[in-house]
PDB file of C-alpha atoms in Angstrom:
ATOM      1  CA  UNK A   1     104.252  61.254  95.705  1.00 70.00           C
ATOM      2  CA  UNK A   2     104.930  57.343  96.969  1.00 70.00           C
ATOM      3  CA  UNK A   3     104.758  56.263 100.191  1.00 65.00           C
ATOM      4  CA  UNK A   4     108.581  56.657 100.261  1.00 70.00           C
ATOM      5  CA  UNK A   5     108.471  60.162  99.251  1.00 83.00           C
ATOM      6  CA  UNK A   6     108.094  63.465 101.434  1.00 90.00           C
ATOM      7  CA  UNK A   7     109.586  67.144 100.780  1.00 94.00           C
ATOM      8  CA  UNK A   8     112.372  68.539 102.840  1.00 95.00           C
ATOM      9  CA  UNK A   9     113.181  72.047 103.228  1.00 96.00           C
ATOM     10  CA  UNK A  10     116.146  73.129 101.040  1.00 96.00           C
ATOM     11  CA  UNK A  11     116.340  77.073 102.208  1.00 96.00           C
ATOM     12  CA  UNK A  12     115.345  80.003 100.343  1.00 97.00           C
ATOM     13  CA  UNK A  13     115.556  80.821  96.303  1.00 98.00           C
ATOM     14  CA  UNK A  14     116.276  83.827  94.124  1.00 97.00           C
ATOM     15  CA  UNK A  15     116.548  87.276  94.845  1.00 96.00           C
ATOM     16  CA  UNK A  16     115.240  89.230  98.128  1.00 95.00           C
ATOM     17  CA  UNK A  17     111.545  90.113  97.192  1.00 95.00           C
ATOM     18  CA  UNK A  18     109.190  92.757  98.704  1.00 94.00           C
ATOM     19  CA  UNK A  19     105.626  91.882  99.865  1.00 93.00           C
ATOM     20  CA  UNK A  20     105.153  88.973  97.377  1.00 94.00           C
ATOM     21  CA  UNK A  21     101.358  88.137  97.329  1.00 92.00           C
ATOM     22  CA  UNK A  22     100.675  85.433  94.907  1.00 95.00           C
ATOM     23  CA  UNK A  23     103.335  82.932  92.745  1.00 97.00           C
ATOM     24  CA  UNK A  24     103.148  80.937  89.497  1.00 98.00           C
ATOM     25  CA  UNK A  25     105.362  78.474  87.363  1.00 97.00           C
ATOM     26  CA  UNK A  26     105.814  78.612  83.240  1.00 96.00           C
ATOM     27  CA  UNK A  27     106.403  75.787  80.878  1.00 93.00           C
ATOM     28  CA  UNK A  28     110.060  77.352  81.008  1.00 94.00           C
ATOM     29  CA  UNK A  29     110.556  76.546  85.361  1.00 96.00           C
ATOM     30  CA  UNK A  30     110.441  80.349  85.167  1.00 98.00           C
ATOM     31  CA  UNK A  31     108.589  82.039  88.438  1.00 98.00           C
ATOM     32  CA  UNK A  32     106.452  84.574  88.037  1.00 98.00           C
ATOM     33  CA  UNK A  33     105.987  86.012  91.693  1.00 98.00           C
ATOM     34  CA  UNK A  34     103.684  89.092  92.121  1.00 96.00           C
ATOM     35  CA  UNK A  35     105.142  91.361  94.689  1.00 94.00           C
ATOM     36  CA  UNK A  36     105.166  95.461  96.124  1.00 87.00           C
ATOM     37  CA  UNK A  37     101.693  94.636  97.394  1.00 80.00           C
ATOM     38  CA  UNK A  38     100.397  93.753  94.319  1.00 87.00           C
ATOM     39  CA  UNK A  39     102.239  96.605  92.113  1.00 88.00           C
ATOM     40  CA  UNK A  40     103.984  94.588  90.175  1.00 95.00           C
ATOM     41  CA  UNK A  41     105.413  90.912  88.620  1.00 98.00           C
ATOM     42  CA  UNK A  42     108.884  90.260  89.048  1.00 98.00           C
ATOM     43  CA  UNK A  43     109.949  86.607  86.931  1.00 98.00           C
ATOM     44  CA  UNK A  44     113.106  84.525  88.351  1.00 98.00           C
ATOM     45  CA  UNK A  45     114.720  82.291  86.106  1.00 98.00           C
ATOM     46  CA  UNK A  46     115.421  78.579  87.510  1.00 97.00           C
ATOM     47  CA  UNK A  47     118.894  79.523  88.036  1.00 97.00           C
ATOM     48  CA  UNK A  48     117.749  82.170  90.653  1.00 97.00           C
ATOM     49  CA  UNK A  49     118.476  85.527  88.992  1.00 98.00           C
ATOM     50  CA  UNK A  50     115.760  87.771  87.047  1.00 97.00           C
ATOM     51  CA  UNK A  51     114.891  87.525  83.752  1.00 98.00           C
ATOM     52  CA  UNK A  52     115.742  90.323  81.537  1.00 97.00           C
ATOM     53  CA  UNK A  53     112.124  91.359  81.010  1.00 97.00           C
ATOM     54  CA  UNK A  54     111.307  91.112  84.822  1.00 97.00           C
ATOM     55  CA  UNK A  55     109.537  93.506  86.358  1.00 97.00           C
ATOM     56  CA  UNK A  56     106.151  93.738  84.621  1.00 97.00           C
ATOM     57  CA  UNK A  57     103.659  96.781  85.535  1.00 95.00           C
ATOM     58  CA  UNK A  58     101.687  97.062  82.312  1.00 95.00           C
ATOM     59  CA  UNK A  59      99.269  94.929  80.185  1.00 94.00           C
ATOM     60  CA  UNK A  60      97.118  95.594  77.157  1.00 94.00           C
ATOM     61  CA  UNK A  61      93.347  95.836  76.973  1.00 89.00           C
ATOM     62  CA  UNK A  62      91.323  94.768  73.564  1.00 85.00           C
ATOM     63  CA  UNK A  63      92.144  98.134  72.145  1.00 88.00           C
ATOM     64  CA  UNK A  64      96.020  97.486  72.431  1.00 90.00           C
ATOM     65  CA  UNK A  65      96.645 100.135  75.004  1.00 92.00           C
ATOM     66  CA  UNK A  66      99.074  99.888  77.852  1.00 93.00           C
ATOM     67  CA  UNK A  67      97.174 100.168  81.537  1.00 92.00           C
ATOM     68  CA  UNK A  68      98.981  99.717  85.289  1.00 91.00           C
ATOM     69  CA  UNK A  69      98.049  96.253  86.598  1.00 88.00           C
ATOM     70  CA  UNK A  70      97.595  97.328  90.306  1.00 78.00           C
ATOM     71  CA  UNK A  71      96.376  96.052  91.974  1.00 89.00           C
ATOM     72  CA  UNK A  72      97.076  92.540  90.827  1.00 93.00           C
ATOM     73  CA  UNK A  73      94.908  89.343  92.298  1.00 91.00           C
ATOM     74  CA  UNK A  74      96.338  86.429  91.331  1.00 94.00           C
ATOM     75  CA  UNK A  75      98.095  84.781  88.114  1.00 96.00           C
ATOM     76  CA  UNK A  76      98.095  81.310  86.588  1.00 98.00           C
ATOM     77  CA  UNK A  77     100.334  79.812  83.834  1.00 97.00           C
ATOM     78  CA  UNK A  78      97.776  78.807  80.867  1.00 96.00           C
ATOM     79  CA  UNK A  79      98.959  75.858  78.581  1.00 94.00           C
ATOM     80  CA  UNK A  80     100.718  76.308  76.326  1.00 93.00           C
ATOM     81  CA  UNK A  81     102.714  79.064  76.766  1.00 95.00           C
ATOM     82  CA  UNK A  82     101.024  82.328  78.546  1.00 98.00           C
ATOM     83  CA  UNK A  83     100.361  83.786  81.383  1.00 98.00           C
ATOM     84  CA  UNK A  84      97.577  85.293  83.029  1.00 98.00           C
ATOM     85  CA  UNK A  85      96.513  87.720  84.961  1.00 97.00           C
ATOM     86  CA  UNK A  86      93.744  89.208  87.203  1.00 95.00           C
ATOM     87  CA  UNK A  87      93.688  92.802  88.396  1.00 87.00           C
ATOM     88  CA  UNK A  88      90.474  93.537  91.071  1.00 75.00           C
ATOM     89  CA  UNK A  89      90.096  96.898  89.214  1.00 77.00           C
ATOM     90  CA  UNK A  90      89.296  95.375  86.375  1.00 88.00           C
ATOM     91  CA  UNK A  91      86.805  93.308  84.217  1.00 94.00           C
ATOM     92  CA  UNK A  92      89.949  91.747  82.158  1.00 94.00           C
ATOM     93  CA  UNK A  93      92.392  89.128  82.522  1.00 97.00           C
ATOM     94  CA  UNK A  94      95.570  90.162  81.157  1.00 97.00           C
ATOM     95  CA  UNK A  95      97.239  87.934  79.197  1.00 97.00           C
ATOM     96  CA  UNK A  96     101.646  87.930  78.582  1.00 98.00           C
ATOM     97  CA  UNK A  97     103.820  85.474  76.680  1.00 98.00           C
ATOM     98  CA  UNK A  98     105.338  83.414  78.938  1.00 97.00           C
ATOM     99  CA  UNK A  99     108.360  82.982  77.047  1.00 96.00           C
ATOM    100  CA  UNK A 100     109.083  86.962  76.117  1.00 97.00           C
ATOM    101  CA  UNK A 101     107.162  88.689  78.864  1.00 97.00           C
ATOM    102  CA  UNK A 102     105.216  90.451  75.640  1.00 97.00           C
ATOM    103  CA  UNK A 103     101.802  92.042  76.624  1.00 97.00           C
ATOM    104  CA  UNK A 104      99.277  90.104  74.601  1.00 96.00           C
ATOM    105  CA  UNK A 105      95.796  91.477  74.320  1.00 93.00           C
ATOM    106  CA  UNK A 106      93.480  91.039  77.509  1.00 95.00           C
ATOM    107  CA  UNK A 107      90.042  88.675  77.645  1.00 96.00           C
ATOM    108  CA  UNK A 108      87.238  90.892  78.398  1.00 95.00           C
ATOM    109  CA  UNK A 109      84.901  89.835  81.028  1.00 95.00           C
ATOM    110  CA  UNK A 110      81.485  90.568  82.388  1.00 94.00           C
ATOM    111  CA  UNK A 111      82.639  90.701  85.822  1.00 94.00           C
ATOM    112  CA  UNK A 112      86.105  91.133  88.336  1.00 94.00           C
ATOM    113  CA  UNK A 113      87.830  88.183  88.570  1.00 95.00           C
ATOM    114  CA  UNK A 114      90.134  87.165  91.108  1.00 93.00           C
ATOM    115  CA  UNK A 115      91.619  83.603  91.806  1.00 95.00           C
ATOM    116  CA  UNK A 116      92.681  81.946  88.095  1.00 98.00           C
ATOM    117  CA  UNK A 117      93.506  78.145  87.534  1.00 98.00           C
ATOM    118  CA  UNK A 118      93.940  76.976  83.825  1.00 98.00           C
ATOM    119  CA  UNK A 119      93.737  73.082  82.699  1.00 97.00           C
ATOM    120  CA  UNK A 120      96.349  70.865  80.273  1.00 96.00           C
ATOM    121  CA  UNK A 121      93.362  71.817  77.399  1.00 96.00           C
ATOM    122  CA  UNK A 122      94.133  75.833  78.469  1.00 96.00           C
ATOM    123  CA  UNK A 123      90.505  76.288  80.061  1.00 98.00           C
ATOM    124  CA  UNK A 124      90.477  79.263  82.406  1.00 98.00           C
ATOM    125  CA  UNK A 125      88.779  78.828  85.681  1.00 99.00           C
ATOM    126  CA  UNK A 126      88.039  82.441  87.274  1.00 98.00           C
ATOM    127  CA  UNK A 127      86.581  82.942  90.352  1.00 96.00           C
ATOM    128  CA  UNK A 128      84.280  86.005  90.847  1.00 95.00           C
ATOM    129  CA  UNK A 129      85.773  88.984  92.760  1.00 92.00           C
ATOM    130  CA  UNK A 130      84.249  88.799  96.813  1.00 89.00           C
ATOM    131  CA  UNK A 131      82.467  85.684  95.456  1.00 94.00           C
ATOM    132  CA  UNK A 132      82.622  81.849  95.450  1.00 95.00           C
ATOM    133  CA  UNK A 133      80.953  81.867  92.019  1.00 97.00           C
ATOM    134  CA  UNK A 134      83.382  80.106  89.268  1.00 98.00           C
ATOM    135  CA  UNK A 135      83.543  81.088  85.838  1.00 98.00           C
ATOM    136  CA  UNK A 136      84.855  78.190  82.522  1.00 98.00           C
ATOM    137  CA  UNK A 137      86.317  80.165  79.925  1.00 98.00           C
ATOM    138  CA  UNK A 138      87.857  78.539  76.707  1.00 97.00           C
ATOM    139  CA  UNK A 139      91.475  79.683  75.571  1.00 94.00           C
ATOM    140  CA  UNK A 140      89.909  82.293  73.941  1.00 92.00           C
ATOM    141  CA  UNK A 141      88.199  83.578  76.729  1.00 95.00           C
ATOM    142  CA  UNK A 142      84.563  82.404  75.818  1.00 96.00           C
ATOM    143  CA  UNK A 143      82.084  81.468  78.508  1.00 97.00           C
ATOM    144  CA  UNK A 144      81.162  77.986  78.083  1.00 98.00           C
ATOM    145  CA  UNK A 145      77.551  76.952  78.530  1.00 98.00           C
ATOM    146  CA  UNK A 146      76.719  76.451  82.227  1.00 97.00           C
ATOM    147  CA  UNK A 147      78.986  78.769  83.641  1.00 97.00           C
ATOM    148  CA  UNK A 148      78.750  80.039  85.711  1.00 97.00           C
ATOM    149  CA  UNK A 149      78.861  77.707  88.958  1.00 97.00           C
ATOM    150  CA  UNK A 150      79.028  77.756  93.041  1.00 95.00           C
ATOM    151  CA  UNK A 151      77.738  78.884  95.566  1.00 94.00           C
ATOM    152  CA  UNK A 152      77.268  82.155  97.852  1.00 92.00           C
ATOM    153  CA  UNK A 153      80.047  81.960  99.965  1.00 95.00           C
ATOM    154  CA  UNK A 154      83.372  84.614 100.015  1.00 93.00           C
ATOM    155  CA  UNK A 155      86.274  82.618  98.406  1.00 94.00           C
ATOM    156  CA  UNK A 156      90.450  83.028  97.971  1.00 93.00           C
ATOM    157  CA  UNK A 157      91.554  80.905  95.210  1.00 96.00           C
ATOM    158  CA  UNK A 158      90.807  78.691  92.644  1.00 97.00           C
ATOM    159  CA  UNK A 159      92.431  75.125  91.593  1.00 97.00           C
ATOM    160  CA  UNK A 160      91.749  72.555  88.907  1.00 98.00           C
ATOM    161  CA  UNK A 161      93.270  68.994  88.041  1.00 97.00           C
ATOM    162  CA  UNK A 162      95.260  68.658  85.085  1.00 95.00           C
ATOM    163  CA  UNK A 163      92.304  67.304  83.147  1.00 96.00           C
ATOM    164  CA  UNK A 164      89.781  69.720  84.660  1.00 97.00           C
ATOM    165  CA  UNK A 165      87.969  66.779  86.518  1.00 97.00           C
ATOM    166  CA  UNK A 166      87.431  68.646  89.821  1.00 97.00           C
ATOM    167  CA  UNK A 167      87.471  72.132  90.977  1.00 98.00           C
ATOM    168  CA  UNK A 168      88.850  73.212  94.496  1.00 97.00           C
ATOM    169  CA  UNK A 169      87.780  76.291  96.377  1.00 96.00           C
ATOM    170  CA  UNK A 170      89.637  77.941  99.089  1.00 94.00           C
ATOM    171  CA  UNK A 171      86.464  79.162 101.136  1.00 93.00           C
ATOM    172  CA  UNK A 172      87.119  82.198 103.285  1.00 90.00           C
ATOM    173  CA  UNK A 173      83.406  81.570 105.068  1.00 91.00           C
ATOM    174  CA  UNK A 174      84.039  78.410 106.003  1.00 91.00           C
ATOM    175  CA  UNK A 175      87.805  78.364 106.021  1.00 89.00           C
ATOM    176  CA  UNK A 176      88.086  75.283 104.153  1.00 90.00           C
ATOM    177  CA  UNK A 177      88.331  74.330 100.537  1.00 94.00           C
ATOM    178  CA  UNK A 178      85.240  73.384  98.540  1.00 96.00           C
ATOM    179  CA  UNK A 179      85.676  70.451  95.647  1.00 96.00           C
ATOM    180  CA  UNK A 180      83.483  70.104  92.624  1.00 98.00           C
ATOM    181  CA  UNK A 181      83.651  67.300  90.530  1.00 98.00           C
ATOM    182  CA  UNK A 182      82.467  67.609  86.878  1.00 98.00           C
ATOM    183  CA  UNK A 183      84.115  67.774  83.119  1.00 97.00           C
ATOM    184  CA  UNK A 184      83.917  70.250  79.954  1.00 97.00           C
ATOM    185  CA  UNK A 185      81.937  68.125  77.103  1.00 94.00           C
ATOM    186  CA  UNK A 186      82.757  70.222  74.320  1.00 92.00           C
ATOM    187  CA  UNK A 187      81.677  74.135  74.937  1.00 93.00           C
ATOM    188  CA  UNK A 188      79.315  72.877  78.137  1.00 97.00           C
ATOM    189  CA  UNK A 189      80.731  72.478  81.351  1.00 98.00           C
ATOM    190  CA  UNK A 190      79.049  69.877  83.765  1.00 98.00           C
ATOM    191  CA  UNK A 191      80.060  69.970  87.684  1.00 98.00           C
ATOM    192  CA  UNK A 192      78.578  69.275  90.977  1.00 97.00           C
ATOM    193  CA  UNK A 193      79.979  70.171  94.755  1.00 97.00           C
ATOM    194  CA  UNK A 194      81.064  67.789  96.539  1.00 96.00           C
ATOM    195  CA  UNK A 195      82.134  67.056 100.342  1.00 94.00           C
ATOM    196  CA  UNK A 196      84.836  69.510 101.236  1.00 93.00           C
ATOM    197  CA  UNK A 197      88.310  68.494 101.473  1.00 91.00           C
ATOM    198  CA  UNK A 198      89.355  67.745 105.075  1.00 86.00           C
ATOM    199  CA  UNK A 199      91.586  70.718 105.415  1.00 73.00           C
ATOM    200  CA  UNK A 200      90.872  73.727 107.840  1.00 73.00           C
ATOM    201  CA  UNK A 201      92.064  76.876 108.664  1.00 78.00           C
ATOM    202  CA  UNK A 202      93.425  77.899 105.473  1.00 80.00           C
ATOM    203  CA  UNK A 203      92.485  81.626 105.776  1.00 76.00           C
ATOM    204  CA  UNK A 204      94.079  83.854 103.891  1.00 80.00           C
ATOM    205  CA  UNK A 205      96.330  81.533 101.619  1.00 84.00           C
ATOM    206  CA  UNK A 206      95.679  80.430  97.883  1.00 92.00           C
ATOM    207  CA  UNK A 207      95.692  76.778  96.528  1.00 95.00           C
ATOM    208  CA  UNK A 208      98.149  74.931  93.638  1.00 96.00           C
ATOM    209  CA  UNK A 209      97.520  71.840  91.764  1.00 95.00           C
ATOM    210  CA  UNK A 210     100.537  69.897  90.023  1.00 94.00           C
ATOM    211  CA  UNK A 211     100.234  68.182  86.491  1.00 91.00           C
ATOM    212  CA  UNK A 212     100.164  65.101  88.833  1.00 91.00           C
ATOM    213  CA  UNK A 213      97.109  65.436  90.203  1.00 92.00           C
ATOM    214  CA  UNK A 214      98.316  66.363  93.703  1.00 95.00           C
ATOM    215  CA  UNK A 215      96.485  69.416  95.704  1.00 96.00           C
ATOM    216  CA  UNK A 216      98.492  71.912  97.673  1.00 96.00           C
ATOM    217  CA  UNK A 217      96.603  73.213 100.663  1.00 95.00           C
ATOM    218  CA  UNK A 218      98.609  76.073 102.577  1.00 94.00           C
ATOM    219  CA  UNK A 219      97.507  76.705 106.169  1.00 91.00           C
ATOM    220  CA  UNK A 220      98.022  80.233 106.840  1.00 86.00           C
ATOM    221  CA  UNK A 221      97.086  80.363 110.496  1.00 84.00           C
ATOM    222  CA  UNK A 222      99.169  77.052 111.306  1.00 88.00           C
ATOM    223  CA  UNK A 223     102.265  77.428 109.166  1.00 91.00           C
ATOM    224  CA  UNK A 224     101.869  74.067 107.057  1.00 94.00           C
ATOM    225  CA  UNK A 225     100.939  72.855 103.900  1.00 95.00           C
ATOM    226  CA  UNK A 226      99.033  69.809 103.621  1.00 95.00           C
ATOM    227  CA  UNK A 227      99.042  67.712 100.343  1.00 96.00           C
ATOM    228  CA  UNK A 228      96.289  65.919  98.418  1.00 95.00           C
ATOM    229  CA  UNK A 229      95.642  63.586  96.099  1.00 93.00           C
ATOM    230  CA  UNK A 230      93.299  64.065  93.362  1.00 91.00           C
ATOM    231  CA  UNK A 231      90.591  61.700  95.391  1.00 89.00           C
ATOM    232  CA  UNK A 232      90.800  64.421  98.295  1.00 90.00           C
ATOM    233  CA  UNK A 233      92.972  62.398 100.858  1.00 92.00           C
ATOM    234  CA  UNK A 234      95.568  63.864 102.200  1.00 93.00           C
ATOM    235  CA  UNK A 235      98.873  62.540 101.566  1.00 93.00           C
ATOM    236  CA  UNK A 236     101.736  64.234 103.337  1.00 94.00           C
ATOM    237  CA  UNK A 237     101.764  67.587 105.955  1.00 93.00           C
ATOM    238  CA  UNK A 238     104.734  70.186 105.502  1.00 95.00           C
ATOM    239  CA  UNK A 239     105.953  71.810 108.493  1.00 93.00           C
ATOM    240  CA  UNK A 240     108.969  73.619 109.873  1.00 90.00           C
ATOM    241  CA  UNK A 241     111.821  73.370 107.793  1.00 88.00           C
ATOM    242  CA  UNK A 242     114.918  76.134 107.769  1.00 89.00           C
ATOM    243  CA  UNK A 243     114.051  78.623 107.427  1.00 90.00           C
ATOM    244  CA  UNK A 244     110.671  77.721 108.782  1.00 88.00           C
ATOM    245  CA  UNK A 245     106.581  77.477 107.609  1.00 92.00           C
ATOM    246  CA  UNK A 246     105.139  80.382 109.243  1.00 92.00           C
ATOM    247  CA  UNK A 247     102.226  81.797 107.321  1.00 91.00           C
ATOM    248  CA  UNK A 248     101.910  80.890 103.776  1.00 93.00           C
ATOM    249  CA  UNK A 249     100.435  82.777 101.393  1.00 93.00           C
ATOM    250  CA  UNK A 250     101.206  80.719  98.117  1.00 96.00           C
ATOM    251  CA  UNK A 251     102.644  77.906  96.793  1.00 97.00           C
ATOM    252  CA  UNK A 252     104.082  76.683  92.809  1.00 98.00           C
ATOM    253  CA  UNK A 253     104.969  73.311  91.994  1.00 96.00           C
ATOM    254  CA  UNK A 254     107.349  72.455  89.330  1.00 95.00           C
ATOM    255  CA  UNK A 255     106.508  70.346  86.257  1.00 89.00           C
ATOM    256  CA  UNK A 256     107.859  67.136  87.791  1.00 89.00           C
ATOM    257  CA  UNK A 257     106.676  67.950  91.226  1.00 91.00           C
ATOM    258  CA  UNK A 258     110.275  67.723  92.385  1.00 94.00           C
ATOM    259  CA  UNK A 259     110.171  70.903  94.165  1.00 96.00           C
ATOM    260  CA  UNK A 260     107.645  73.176  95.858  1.00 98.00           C
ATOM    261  CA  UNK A 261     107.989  77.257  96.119  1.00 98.00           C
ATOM    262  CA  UNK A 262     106.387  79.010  98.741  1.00 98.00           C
ATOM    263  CA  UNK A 263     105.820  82.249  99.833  1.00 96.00           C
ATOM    264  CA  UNK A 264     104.858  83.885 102.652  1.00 93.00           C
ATOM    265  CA  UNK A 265     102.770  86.558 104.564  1.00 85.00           C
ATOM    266  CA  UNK A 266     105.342  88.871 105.233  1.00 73.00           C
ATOM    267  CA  UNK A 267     103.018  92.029 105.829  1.00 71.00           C
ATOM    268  CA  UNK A 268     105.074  94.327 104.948  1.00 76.00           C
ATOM    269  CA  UNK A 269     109.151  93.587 104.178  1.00 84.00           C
ATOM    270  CA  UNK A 270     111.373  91.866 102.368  1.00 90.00           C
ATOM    271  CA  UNK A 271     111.554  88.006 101.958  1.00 92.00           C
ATOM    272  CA  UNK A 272     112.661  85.443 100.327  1.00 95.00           C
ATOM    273  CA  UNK A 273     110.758  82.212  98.359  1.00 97.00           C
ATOM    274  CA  UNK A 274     110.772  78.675  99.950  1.00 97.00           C
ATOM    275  CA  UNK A 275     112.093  76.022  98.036  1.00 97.00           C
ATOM    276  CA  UNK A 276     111.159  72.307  99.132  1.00 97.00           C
ATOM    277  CA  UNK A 277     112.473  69.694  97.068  1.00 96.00           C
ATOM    278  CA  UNK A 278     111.343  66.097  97.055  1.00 92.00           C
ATOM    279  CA  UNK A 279     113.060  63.149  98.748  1.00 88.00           C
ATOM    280  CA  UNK A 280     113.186  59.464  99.728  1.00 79.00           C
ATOM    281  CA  UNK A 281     112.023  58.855 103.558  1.00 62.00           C
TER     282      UNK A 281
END
């Protein structure tokens, strides 16, 4: 994002959707949006319309049998081509093929995650259910050595940098995001916190990260979105637009950064997804 670069508002995109709670891009531009509370994924193509394996309300576990998702916590697109999934029922991520929507089988975990991020190298960052602890997981779904890492604090979401240099934290006890700074040497990971970025009153929302190092910071409580870079300063402030910010809940970036999809907290309702394309001032 240059200093003669902002977003502008460019209406809504895709279909109506009903209580969408969390949002994530594939290699493909394909949305995955998670939506009836948490009951299910519905996946938009770029042109707008479903795809033809949209809507998802099974995955596998290691033994290769189908189980409901609900209630689903978050999803994050995991290089290079799958998807996954966190259910707060579960000790699992669930794992899909980005590409086909095909159930793969699930990582198995020692604990309920919520929040995912995943890094260029396919690392999975997983924050701990009610928790600010972080777990580092390898493609596989290993635990490296040192994980896992935070502190005792009540977190939303989870972010990482494209090369898994720092780690951002949406904290819901101090309503600000936490950054770590650190790197994965092998099957060790190595981080240490560092000063918060200088966003507040995020609340309820969840974070984003773009392959270009930028940080997406929704405000839920102030309707805007406030952008990073990957040193922590903030960059540009989204607000308004048509329709308008109001409270939201998530945000995906495309590949290029070129456009921005939001959604909001809609309590219960239909709604539609934000798109905010980039510009020249």
């Amino acid at each position: 994002l240059s200093p003669t670069e902002t977003y502008r508002s460019n209406g809504t995109f895709g279909p109506e959707l009903w209580d969408p709670t969390a949002i994530a891009m594939d290699q493909r531009h394909h949305l995955w949006v998670v939506t009836r509370t948490g009951r299910q994924i519905e996946i938009v193509k770029p042109d707008g319309t479903p795809a033809t394996f949209s809507p998802i309300h099974t995955g596998l576990n290691v033994d290769f049998d189908q189980e409901p998702l609900e209630p689903i916590s978050a999803l994050s697109f995991c290089p290079p081509n799958v998807m996954c999934v966190s259910s707060g029922s579960s000790q699992r991520i669930y794992r899909y093929d980005a590409a086909t929507g095909a159930p793969l089988p699930s990582i198995e975990l020692s604990f309920q995650p919520s929040g995912l991020a995943c890094d260029k190298m396919g690392h999975i960052f997983a924050l701990e259910n009610g928790s600010s602890r972080w777990h580092v997981l390898s493609y596989l779904g290993i635990e490296m050595l040192g994980s896992p890492l935070g502190i005792e604090h009540t977190a939303e979401d989870i972010a990482v940098l494209h090369d898994g240099s720092r780690v951002f934290i949406s904290d819901r006890s101090t309503n600000g995001v936490q950054c770590w700074r650190g790197a994965i040497e092998g099957y060790r990971v190595r981080y240490w916190q560092e000063s918060d970025l200088p966003a507040v009153d995020v609340g309820w929302a969840r974070i984003a990260s773009s392959r270009s190092d930028y940080v997406y910071v929704p405000h839920s409580q102030r309707g805007a979105i406030t952008i990073f870079n990957r040193s922590g300063k903030p960059v540009e402030y989204l607000l308004g637009g048509q329709p308008g910010l109001n409270a939201p809940r998530d945000i995906a970036v495309s590949a290029t950064g070129d456009s921005l999809y939001v959604i909001e907290s809609t309590g219960s309702g239909p709604t539609h997804i934000l798109q905010w394309i980039k510009k020249d001032l």
